[in-house]
PDB file of C-alpha atoms in Angstrom:
ATOM      1  CA  UNK A   1     197.143 -11.427  95.049  1.00 56.00           C
ATOM      2  CA  UNK A   2     193.526 -12.402  95.690  1.00 55.00           C
ATOM      3  CA  UNK A   3     192.738 -15.755  97.295  1.00 53.00           C
ATOM      4  CA  UNK A   4     189.357 -17.401  97.848  1.00 57.00           C
ATOM      5  CA  UNK A   5     188.575 -17.793 101.535  1.00 46.00           C
ATOM      6  CA  UNK A   6     188.955 -21.559 101.658  1.00 46.00           C
ATOM      7  CA  UNK A   7     190.442 -24.338  99.520  1.00 49.00           C
ATOM      8  CA  UNK A   8     187.570 -26.718  98.705  1.00 47.00           C
ATOM      9  CA  UNK A   9     188.166 -30.384  99.367  1.00 45.00           C
ATOM     10  CA  UNK A  10     185.895 -31.507  96.491  1.00 43.00           C
ATOM     11  CA  UNK A  11     185.141 -34.781  98.290  1.00 40.00           C
ATOM     12  CA  UNK A  12     182.060 -35.377  96.139  1.00 44.00           C
ATOM     13  CA  UNK A  13     184.121 -36.108  93.023  1.00 41.00           C
ATOM     14  CA  UNK A  14     184.649 -39.685  91.856  1.00 44.00           C
ATOM     15  CA  UNK A  15     188.025 -41.273  92.590  1.00 53.00           C
ATOM     16  CA  UNK A  16     188.646 -41.635  88.875  1.00 61.00           C
ATOM     17  CA  UNK A  17     189.397 -37.915  88.818  1.00 82.00           C
ATOM     18  CA  UNK A  18     192.271 -37.940  91.309  1.00 91.00           C
ATOM     19  CA  UNK A  19     190.584 -36.076  94.207  1.00 93.00           C
ATOM     20  CA  UNK A  20     193.887 -35.889  96.116  1.00 97.00           C
ATOM     21  CA  UNK A  21     195.692 -34.065  93.289  1.00 98.00           C
ATOM     22  CA  UNK A  22     195.574 -30.372  92.438  1.00 98.00           C
ATOM     23  CA  UNK A  23     196.483 -29.212  88.929  1.00 98.00           C
ATOM     24  CA  UNK A  24     198.165 -25.785  89.031  1.00 98.00           C
ATOM     25  CA  UNK A  25     197.857 -23.770  85.807  1.00 98.00           C
ATOM     26  CA  UNK A  26     199.762 -20.476  85.483  1.00 97.00           C
ATOM     27  CA  UNK A  27     197.521 -18.268  83.359  1.00 97.00           C
ATOM     28  CA  UNK A  28     198.348 -15.156  81.357  1.00 96.00           C
ATOM     29  CA  UNK A  29     196.438 -13.883  78.329  1.00 96.00           C
ATOM     30  CA  UNK A  30     195.010 -17.259  77.258  1.00 97.00           C
ATOM     31  CA  UNK A  31     191.295 -16.403  77.140  1.00 97.00           C
ATOM     32  CA  UNK A  32     190.705 -18.113  73.807  1.00 96.00           C
ATOM     33  CA  UNK A  33     191.971 -21.543  74.913  1.00 96.00           C
ATOM     34  CA  UNK A  34     191.938 -21.798  78.709  1.00 98.00           C
ATOM     35  CA  UNK A  35     188.302 -22.937  78.881  1.00 98.00           C
ATOM     36  CA  UNK A  36     189.065 -25.921  76.660  1.00 97.00           C
ATOM     37  CA  UNK A  37     192.240 -26.699  78.611  1.00 97.00           C
ATOM     38  CA  UNK A  38     190.422 -26.661  81.962  1.00 98.00           C
ATOM     39  CA  UNK A  39     187.583 -28.806  80.624  1.00 98.00           C
ATOM     40  CA  UNK A  40     190.058 -31.356  79.302  1.00 97.00           C
ATOM     41  CA  UNK A  41     192.008 -31.440  82.564  1.00 98.00           C
ATOM     42  CA  UNK A  42     188.821 -31.936  84.558  1.00 97.00           C
ATOM     43  CA  UNK A  43     188.116 -35.149  82.675  1.00 95.00           C
ATOM     44  CA  UNK A  44     190.903 -36.715  84.752  1.00 96.00           C
ATOM     45  CA  UNK A  45     191.447 -34.347  87.686  1.00 97.00           C
ATOM     46  CA  UNK A  46     188.842 -33.006  90.081  1.00 95.00           C
ATOM     47  CA  UNK A  47     190.788 -30.009  91.345  1.00 97.00           C
ATOM     48  CA  UNK A  48     192.158 -27.288  89.061  1.00 98.00           C
ATOM     49  CA  UNK A  49     193.484 -23.929  90.233  1.00 98.00           C
ATOM     50  CA  UNK A  50     194.344 -21.328  87.596  1.00 98.00           C
ATOM     51  CA  UNK A  51     196.593 -18.541  88.823  1.00 98.00           C
ATOM     52  CA  UNK A  52     195.722 -15.556  86.652  1.00 98.00           C
ATOM     53  CA  UNK A  53     198.950 -13.579  86.524  1.00 97.00           C
ATOM     54  CA  UNK A  54     197.626 -10.108  85.788  1.00 97.00           C
ATOM     55  CA  UNK A  55     195.887 -10.931  82.497  1.00 98.00           C
ATOM     56  CA  UNK A  56     194.241  -8.006  80.722  1.00 97.00           C
ATOM     57  CA  UNK A  57     191.859 -10.222  78.750  1.00 97.00           C
ATOM     58  CA  UNK A  58     189.036 -12.511  79.901  1.00 98.00           C
ATOM     59  CA  UNK A  59     191.326 -15.382  80.922  1.00 98.00           C
ATOM     60  CA  UNK A  60     190.173 -15.460  84.547  1.00 98.00           C
ATOM     61  CA  UNK A  61     186.496 -15.402  83.609  1.00 98.00           C
ATOM     62  CA  UNK A  62     186.928 -18.169  81.025  1.00 98.00           C
ATOM     63  CA  UNK A  63     188.804 -20.361  83.511  1.00 98.00           C
ATOM     64  CA  UNK A  64     186.172 -19.850  86.207  1.00 98.00           C
ATOM     65  CA  UNK A  65     183.313 -20.570  83.799  1.00 98.00           C
ATOM     66  CA  UNK A  66     185.029 -23.827  82.828  1.00 98.00           C
ATOM     67  CA  UNK A  67     185.046 -24.902  86.480  1.00 97.00           C
ATOM     68  CA  UNK A  68     188.515 -23.979  87.759  1.00 98.00           C
ATOM     69  CA  UNK A  69     189.262 -22.212  91.011  1.00 98.00           C
ATOM     70  CA  UNK A  70     190.841 -18.876  90.045  1.00 98.00           C
ATOM     71  CA  UNK A  71     193.429 -17.045  92.116  1.00 98.00           C
ATOM     72  CA  UNK A  72     194.477 -13.657  90.765  1.00 98.00           C
ATOM     73  CA  UNK A  73     197.661 -11.605  90.812  1.00 98.00           C
ATOM     74  CA  UNK A  74     196.881  -7.936  90.384  1.00 95.00           C
ATOM     75  CA  UNK A  75     200.128  -7.497  88.416  1.00 96.00           C
ATOM     76  CA  UNK A  76     201.998  -9.749  86.037  1.00 96.00           C
ATOM     77  CA  UNK A  77     204.677 -11.347  88.224  1.00 95.00           C
ATOM     78  CA  UNK A  78     205.796 -14.219  86.002  1.00 92.00           C
ATOM     79  CA  UNK A  79     205.283 -17.954  85.734  1.00 92.00           C
ATOM     80  CA  UNK A  80     207.457 -18.834  88.725  1.00 93.00           C
ATOM     81  CA  UNK A  81     205.428 -16.579  90.989  1.00 95.00           C
ATOM     82  CA  UNK A  82     202.192 -18.028  89.623  1.00 97.00           C
ATOM     83  CA  UNK A  83     203.355 -21.574  90.342  1.00 97.00           C
ATOM     84  CA  UNK A  84     204.342 -20.684  93.906  1.00 97.00           C
ATOM     85  CA  UNK A  85     200.926 -19.120  94.490  1.00 98.00           C
ATOM     86  CA  UNK A  86     199.336 -22.284  93.114  1.00 98.00           C
ATOM     87  CA  UNK A  87     201.419 -24.504  95.392  1.00 98.00           C
ATOM     88  CA  UNK A  88     200.490 -22.382  98.403  1.00 98.00           C
ATOM     89  CA  UNK A  89     196.815 -22.631  97.507  1.00 98.00           C
ATOM     90  CA  UNK A  90     196.887 -26.395  96.952  1.00 98.00           C
ATOM     91  CA  UNK A  91     198.677 -26.935 100.273  1.00 98.00           C
ATOM     92  CA  UNK A  92     195.686 -25.412 102.040  1.00 98.00           C
ATOM     93  CA  UNK A  93     193.741 -28.565 101.150  1.00 98.00           C
ATOM     94  CA  UNK A  94     194.600 -31.084 103.928  1.00 97.00           C
ATOM     95  CA  UNK A  95     193.694 -33.965 101.613  1.00 97.00           C
ATOM     96  CA  UNK A  96     196.101 -32.929  98.856  1.00 98.00           C
ATOM     97  CA  UNK A  97     198.782 -35.555  98.171  1.00 98.00           C
ATOM     98  CA  UNK A  98     200.251 -34.197  94.921  1.00 98.00           C
ATOM     99  CA  UNK A  99     200.247 -31.234  92.565  1.00 98.00           C
ATOM    100  CA  UNK A 100     200.638 -31.159  88.805  1.00 98.00           C
ATOM    101  CA  UNK A 101     202.061 -28.137  86.984  1.00 98.00           C
ATOM    102  CA  UNK A 102     200.287 -27.752  83.653  1.00 98.00           C
ATOM    103  CA  UNK A 103     200.587 -25.096  80.936  1.00 95.00           C
ATOM    104  CA  UNK A 104     197.582 -23.007  79.900  1.00 96.00           C
ATOM    105  CA  UNK A 105     198.177 -23.016  76.144  1.00 93.00           C
ATOM    106  CA  UNK A 106     197.150 -26.582  75.326  1.00 93.00           C
ATOM    107  CA  UNK A 107     200.630 -28.045  74.776  1.00 93.00           C
ATOM    108  CA  UNK A 108     200.414 -30.673  77.537  1.00 96.00           C
ATOM    109  CA  UNK A 109     198.502 -33.953  77.418  1.00 97.00           C
ATOM    110  CA  UNK A 110     196.221 -34.774  80.336  1.00 97.00           C
ATOM    111  CA  UNK A 111     196.928 -38.461  79.772  1.00 97.00           C
ATOM    112  CA  UNK A 112     200.633 -37.874  80.424  1.00 98.00           C
ATOM    113  CA  UNK A 113     199.842 -35.997  83.635  1.00 98.00           C
ATOM    114  CA  UNK A 114     197.632 -38.853  84.863  1.00 97.00           C
ATOM    115  CA  UNK A 115     200.366 -41.394  84.115  1.00 97.00           C
ATOM    116  CA  UNK A 116     202.885 -39.275  86.026  1.00 98.00           C
ATOM    117  CA  UNK A 117     200.629 -39.044  89.091  1.00 98.00           C
ATOM    118  CA  UNK A 118     200.144 -42.803  89.010  1.00 97.00           C
ATOM    119  CA  UNK A 119     203.897 -43.321  88.801  1.00 98.00           C
ATOM    120  CA  UNK A 120     204.558 -40.919  91.678  1.00 98.00           C
ATOM    121  CA  UNK A 121     202.236 -42.939  93.881  1.00 97.00           C
ATOM    122  CA  UNK A 122     203.281 -46.374  92.610  1.00 97.00           C
ATOM    123  CA  UNK A 123     207.022 -45.794  93.037  1.00 98.00           C
ATOM    124  CA  UNK A 124     206.772 -43.626  96.177  1.00 97.00           C
ATOM    125  CA  UNK A 125     208.461 -40.666  94.463  1.00 98.00           C
ATOM    126  CA  UNK A 126     208.431 -36.991  95.380  1.00 98.00           C
ATOM    127  CA  UNK A 127     208.886 -35.455  91.929  1.00 98.00           C
ATOM    128  CA  UNK A 128     208.227 -36.713  88.416  1.00 98.00           C
ATOM    129  CA  UNK A 129     209.648 -34.516  85.662  1.00 97.00           C
ATOM    130  CA  UNK A 130     208.115 -34.730  82.188  1.00 97.00           C
ATOM    131  CA  UNK A 131     210.578 -35.151  79.327  1.00 96.00           C
ATOM    132  CA  UNK A 132     209.891 -34.686  75.624  1.00 92.00           C
ATOM    133  CA  UNK A 133     213.255 -36.307  74.807  1.00 93.00           C
ATOM    134  CA  UNK A 134     212.702 -39.795  76.267  1.00 93.00           C
ATOM    135  CA  UNK A 135     210.742 -40.947  73.211  1.00 92.00           C
ATOM    136  CA  UNK A 136     210.097 -39.718  69.694  1.00 88.00           C
ATOM    137  CA  UNK A 137     206.510 -38.516  69.973  1.00 91.00           C
ATOM    138  CA  UNK A 138     207.393 -34.809  70.180  1.00 87.00           C
ATOM    139  CA  UNK A 139     208.654 -33.197  67.014  1.00 82.00           C
ATOM    140  CA  UNK A 140     211.116 -30.516  68.051  1.00 79.00           C
ATOM    141  CA  UNK A 141     212.562 -28.291  65.358  1.00 76.00           C
ATOM    142  CA  UNK A 142     216.389 -28.197  65.212  1.00 76.00           C
ATOM    143  CA  UNK A 143     216.886 -24.681  66.604  1.00 79.00           C
ATOM    144  CA  UNK A 144     214.553 -25.243  69.553  1.00 75.00           C
ATOM    145  CA  UNK A 145     216.253 -28.570  70.251  1.00 79.00           C
ATOM    146  CA  UNK A 146     219.680 -26.897  70.389  1.00 80.00           C
ATOM    147  CA  UNK A 147     218.415 -24.154  72.718  1.00 77.00           C
ATOM    148  CA  UNK A 148     216.727 -26.620  75.082  1.00 76.00           C
ATOM    149  CA  UNK A 149     219.664 -29.039  75.067  1.00 80.00           C
ATOM    150  CA  UNK A 150     222.036 -26.179  75.939  1.00 81.00           C
ATOM    151  CA  UNK A 151     219.827 -25.098  78.838  1.00 76.00           C
ATOM    152  CA  UNK A 152     219.569 -28.676  80.071  1.00 78.00           C
ATOM    153  CA  UNK A 153     223.351 -29.192  79.909  1.00 81.00           C
ATOM    154  CA  UNK A 154     223.907 -26.038  81.970  1.00 77.00           C
ATOM    155  CA  UNK A 155     221.243 -26.998  84.501  1.00 78.00           C
ATOM    156  CA  UNK A 156     222.639 -30.513  84.871  1.00 78.00           C
ATOM    157  CA  UNK A 157     226.143 -29.173  85.417  1.00 82.00           C
ATOM    158  CA  UNK A 158     225.126 -26.592  88.001  1.00 78.00           C
ATOM    159  CA  UNK A 159     222.561 -28.640  89.961  1.00 80.00           C
ATOM    160  CA  UNK A 160     224.011 -32.137  89.865  1.00 80.00           C
ATOM    161  CA  UNK A 161     220.635 -33.518  88.768  1.00 88.00           C
ATOM    162  CA  UNK A 162     220.945 -35.412  85.492  1.00 90.00           C
ATOM    163  CA  UNK A 163     217.823 -34.775  83.417  1.00 93.00           C
ATOM    164  CA  UNK A 164     217.080 -34.940  79.710  1.00 93.00           C
ATOM    165  CA  UNK A 165     214.506 -32.100  79.732  1.00 91.00           C
ATOM    166  CA  UNK A 166     214.876 -29.908  82.783  1.00 79.00           C
ATOM    167  CA  UNK A 167     212.625 -27.138  81.431  1.00 82.00           C
ATOM    168  CA  UNK A 168     209.444 -29.013  80.686  1.00 91.00           C
ATOM    169  CA  UNK A 169     206.441 -27.372  82.331  1.00 93.00           C
ATOM    170  CA  UNK A 170     204.674 -30.680  83.023  1.00 98.00           C
ATOM    171  CA  UNK A 171     205.709 -31.960  86.463  1.00 98.00           C
ATOM    172  CA  UNK A 172     204.184 -33.742  89.425  1.00 98.00           C
ATOM    173  CA  UNK A 173     205.221 -32.968  92.995  1.00 98.00           C
ATOM    174  CA  UNK A 174     204.240 -34.819  96.131  1.00 98.00           C
ATOM    175  CA  UNK A 175     202.891 -32.837  99.062  1.00 98.00           C
ATOM    176  CA  UNK A 176     206.336 -33.129 100.661  1.00 98.00           C
ATOM    177  CA  UNK A 177     207.992 -31.721  97.545  1.00 98.00           C
ATOM    178  CA  UNK A 178     205.485 -28.859  97.275  1.00 98.00           C
ATOM    179  CA  UNK A 179     206.276 -27.956 100.890  1.00 98.00           C
ATOM    180  CA  UNK A 180     210.025 -28.161 100.223  1.00 97.00           C
ATOM    181  CA  UNK A 181     210.196 -26.119  97.008  1.00 96.00           C
ATOM    182  CA  UNK A 182     210.231 -22.366  97.481  1.00 95.00           C
ATOM    183  CA  UNK A 183     210.384 -20.426  94.221  1.00 93.00           C
ATOM    184  CA  UNK A 184     212.109 -17.043  94.270  1.00 87.00           C
ATOM    185  CA  UNK A 185     212.727 -16.666  90.535  1.00 77.00           C
ATOM    186  CA  UNK A 186     209.457 -15.263  89.289  1.00 62.00           C
ATOM    187  CA  UNK A 187     209.969 -15.837  85.582  1.00 64.00           C
ATOM    188  CA  UNK A 188     211.372 -18.611  83.364  1.00 63.00           C
ATOM    189  CA  UNK A 189     214.397 -19.387  85.560  1.00 76.00           C
ATOM    190  CA  UNK A 190     212.039 -21.030  88.064  1.00 85.00           C
ATOM    191  CA  UNK A 191     212.437 -24.290  86.119  1.00 86.00           C
ATOM    192  CA  UNK A 192     216.144 -24.503  86.918  1.00 85.00           C
ATOM    193  CA  UNK A 193     215.398 -23.372  90.469  1.00 90.00           C
ATOM    194  CA  UNK A 194     213.068 -26.331  91.011  1.00 94.00           C
ATOM    195  CA  UNK A 195     215.730 -28.731  89.747  1.00 92.00           C
ATOM    196  CA  UNK A 196     218.394 -27.123  91.940  1.00 91.00           C
ATOM    197  CA  UNK A 197     216.235 -27.384  95.059  1.00 94.00           C
ATOM    198  CA  UNK A 198     215.458 -31.018  94.311  1.00 94.00           C
ATOM    199  CA  UNK A 199     219.192 -31.642  93.922  1.00 92.00           C
ATOM    200  CA  UNK A 200     219.952 -30.108  97.308  1.00 93.00           C
ATOM    201  CA  UNK A 201     217.268 -32.138  99.072  1.00 94.00           C
ATOM    202  CA  UNK A 202     216.577 -35.817  99.682  1.00 94.00           C
ATOM    203  CA  UNK A 203     213.514 -35.736  97.440  1.00 97.00           C
ATOM    204  CA  UNK A 204     213.125 -38.855  95.294  1.00 97.00           C
ATOM    205  CA  UNK A 205     212.646 -38.077  91.613  1.00 97.00           C
ATOM    206  CA  UNK A 206     212.304 -39.653  88.173  1.00 97.00           C
ATOM    207  CA  UNK A 207     211.684 -38.592  84.575  1.00 97.00           C
ATOM    208  CA  UNK A 208     208.692 -39.718  82.542  1.00 98.00           C
ATOM    209  CA  UNK A 209     208.216 -39.537  78.745  1.00 98.00           C
ATOM    210  CA  UNK A 210     205.599 -37.001  77.642  1.00 97.00           C
ATOM    211  CA  UNK A 211     204.452 -35.522  74.368  1.00 96.00           C
ATOM    212  CA  UNK A 212     204.443 -31.768  73.813  1.00 93.00           C
ATOM    213  CA  UNK A 213     201.804 -30.605  71.328  1.00 91.00           C
ATOM    214  CA  UNK A 214     203.181 -27.613  69.437  1.00 83.00           C
ATOM    215  CA  UNK A 215     199.823 -26.300  68.270  1.00 77.00           C
ATOM    216  CA  UNK A 216     198.935 -23.764  65.582  1.00 77.00           C
ATOM    217  CA  UNK A 217     197.794 -21.518  68.434  1.00 78.00           C
ATOM    218  CA  UNK A 218     201.123 -21.582  70.273  1.00 68.00           C
ATOM    219  CA  UNK A 219     203.056 -21.147  67.046  1.00 64.00           C
ATOM    220  CA  UNK A 220     200.881 -18.175  66.067  1.00 65.00           C
ATOM    221  CA  UNK A 221     201.818 -16.493  69.347  1.00 61.00           C
ATOM    222  CA  UNK A 222     205.478 -17.327  68.849  1.00 48.00           C
ATOM    223  CA  UNK A 223     205.523 -18.922  72.304  1.00 47.00           C
ATOM    224  CA  UNK A 224     207.420 -22.124  71.707  1.00 52.00           C
ATOM    225  CA  UNK A 225     210.726 -20.824  70.379  1.00 51.00           C
ATOM    226  CA  UNK A 226     210.563 -17.557  72.337  1.00 52.00           C
ATOM    227  CA  UNK A 227     210.035 -19.411  75.609  1.00 58.00           C
ATOM    228  CA  UNK A 228     212.943 -21.701  74.770  1.00 52.00           C
ATOM    229  CA  UNK A 229     215.217 -18.711  74.225  1.00 53.00           C
ATOM    230  CA  UNK A 230     213.946 -17.049  77.411  1.00 58.00           C
ATOM    231  CA  UNK A 231     214.662 -20.236  79.342  1.00 55.00           C
ATOM    232  CA  UNK A 232     218.221 -20.349  78.019  1.00 53.00           C
ATOM    233  CA  UNK A 233     218.938 -16.685  78.724  1.00 56.00           C
ATOM    234  CA  UNK A 234     217.509 -16.737  82.257  1.00 55.00           C
ATOM    235  CA  UNK A 235     219.219 -20.064  83.004  1.00 51.00           C
ATOM    236  CA  UNK A 236     222.623 -18.732  81.977  1.00 52.00           C
ATOM    237  CA  UNK A 237     222.159 -15.401  83.761  1.00 51.00           C
ATOM    238  CA  UNK A 238     220.264 -16.661  86.810  1.00 52.00           C
TER     239      UNK A 238
END
């Protein structure tokens, strides 16, 4: 893992771009889209750290050129490991009050993330989980819905935390929550691990409706359904 020497405070950025929030983006082989994703995120958030998880393409370069801080894993360790590295980096900023976890493939809406940060602060919460099942904006095909619902039912039963979408990659954590969560599952099972650790703590949490954009790009890579299946398998086995 390669870290820059110092986490910049970015105090020169206007308050409209949430200077006390860091957006953590796990990054692997997304060179064709990550520049657009970072640019879109920076419309609302001043601080973006992309954790390049051993990409063999130009993902890291594209993210840096778009204005993100880039931290690199020499080897592909998995999304859970990338998130933990991002949390550790963000915590080095003494002014950081919250972190957002945000996917690199363009499926998350920046507007939803901004609403979730505002809710975290307004309601004095520690964690806000995004849920695609709290409204009807997200069109989920039947097979993916069954897979995700099964994973959620298992997670709810084993963690005691009652969520509608426990494996949504869009989340907001307070500084206290980022210090509390310690991810050991490097790959997809990290989502259930976060929920389990929240359930064992006194962290205050809520769910917030979000829209997932299943794009032509993500469908062309087969990510959406494959990730859903991976989540289910690792949840049941983890």
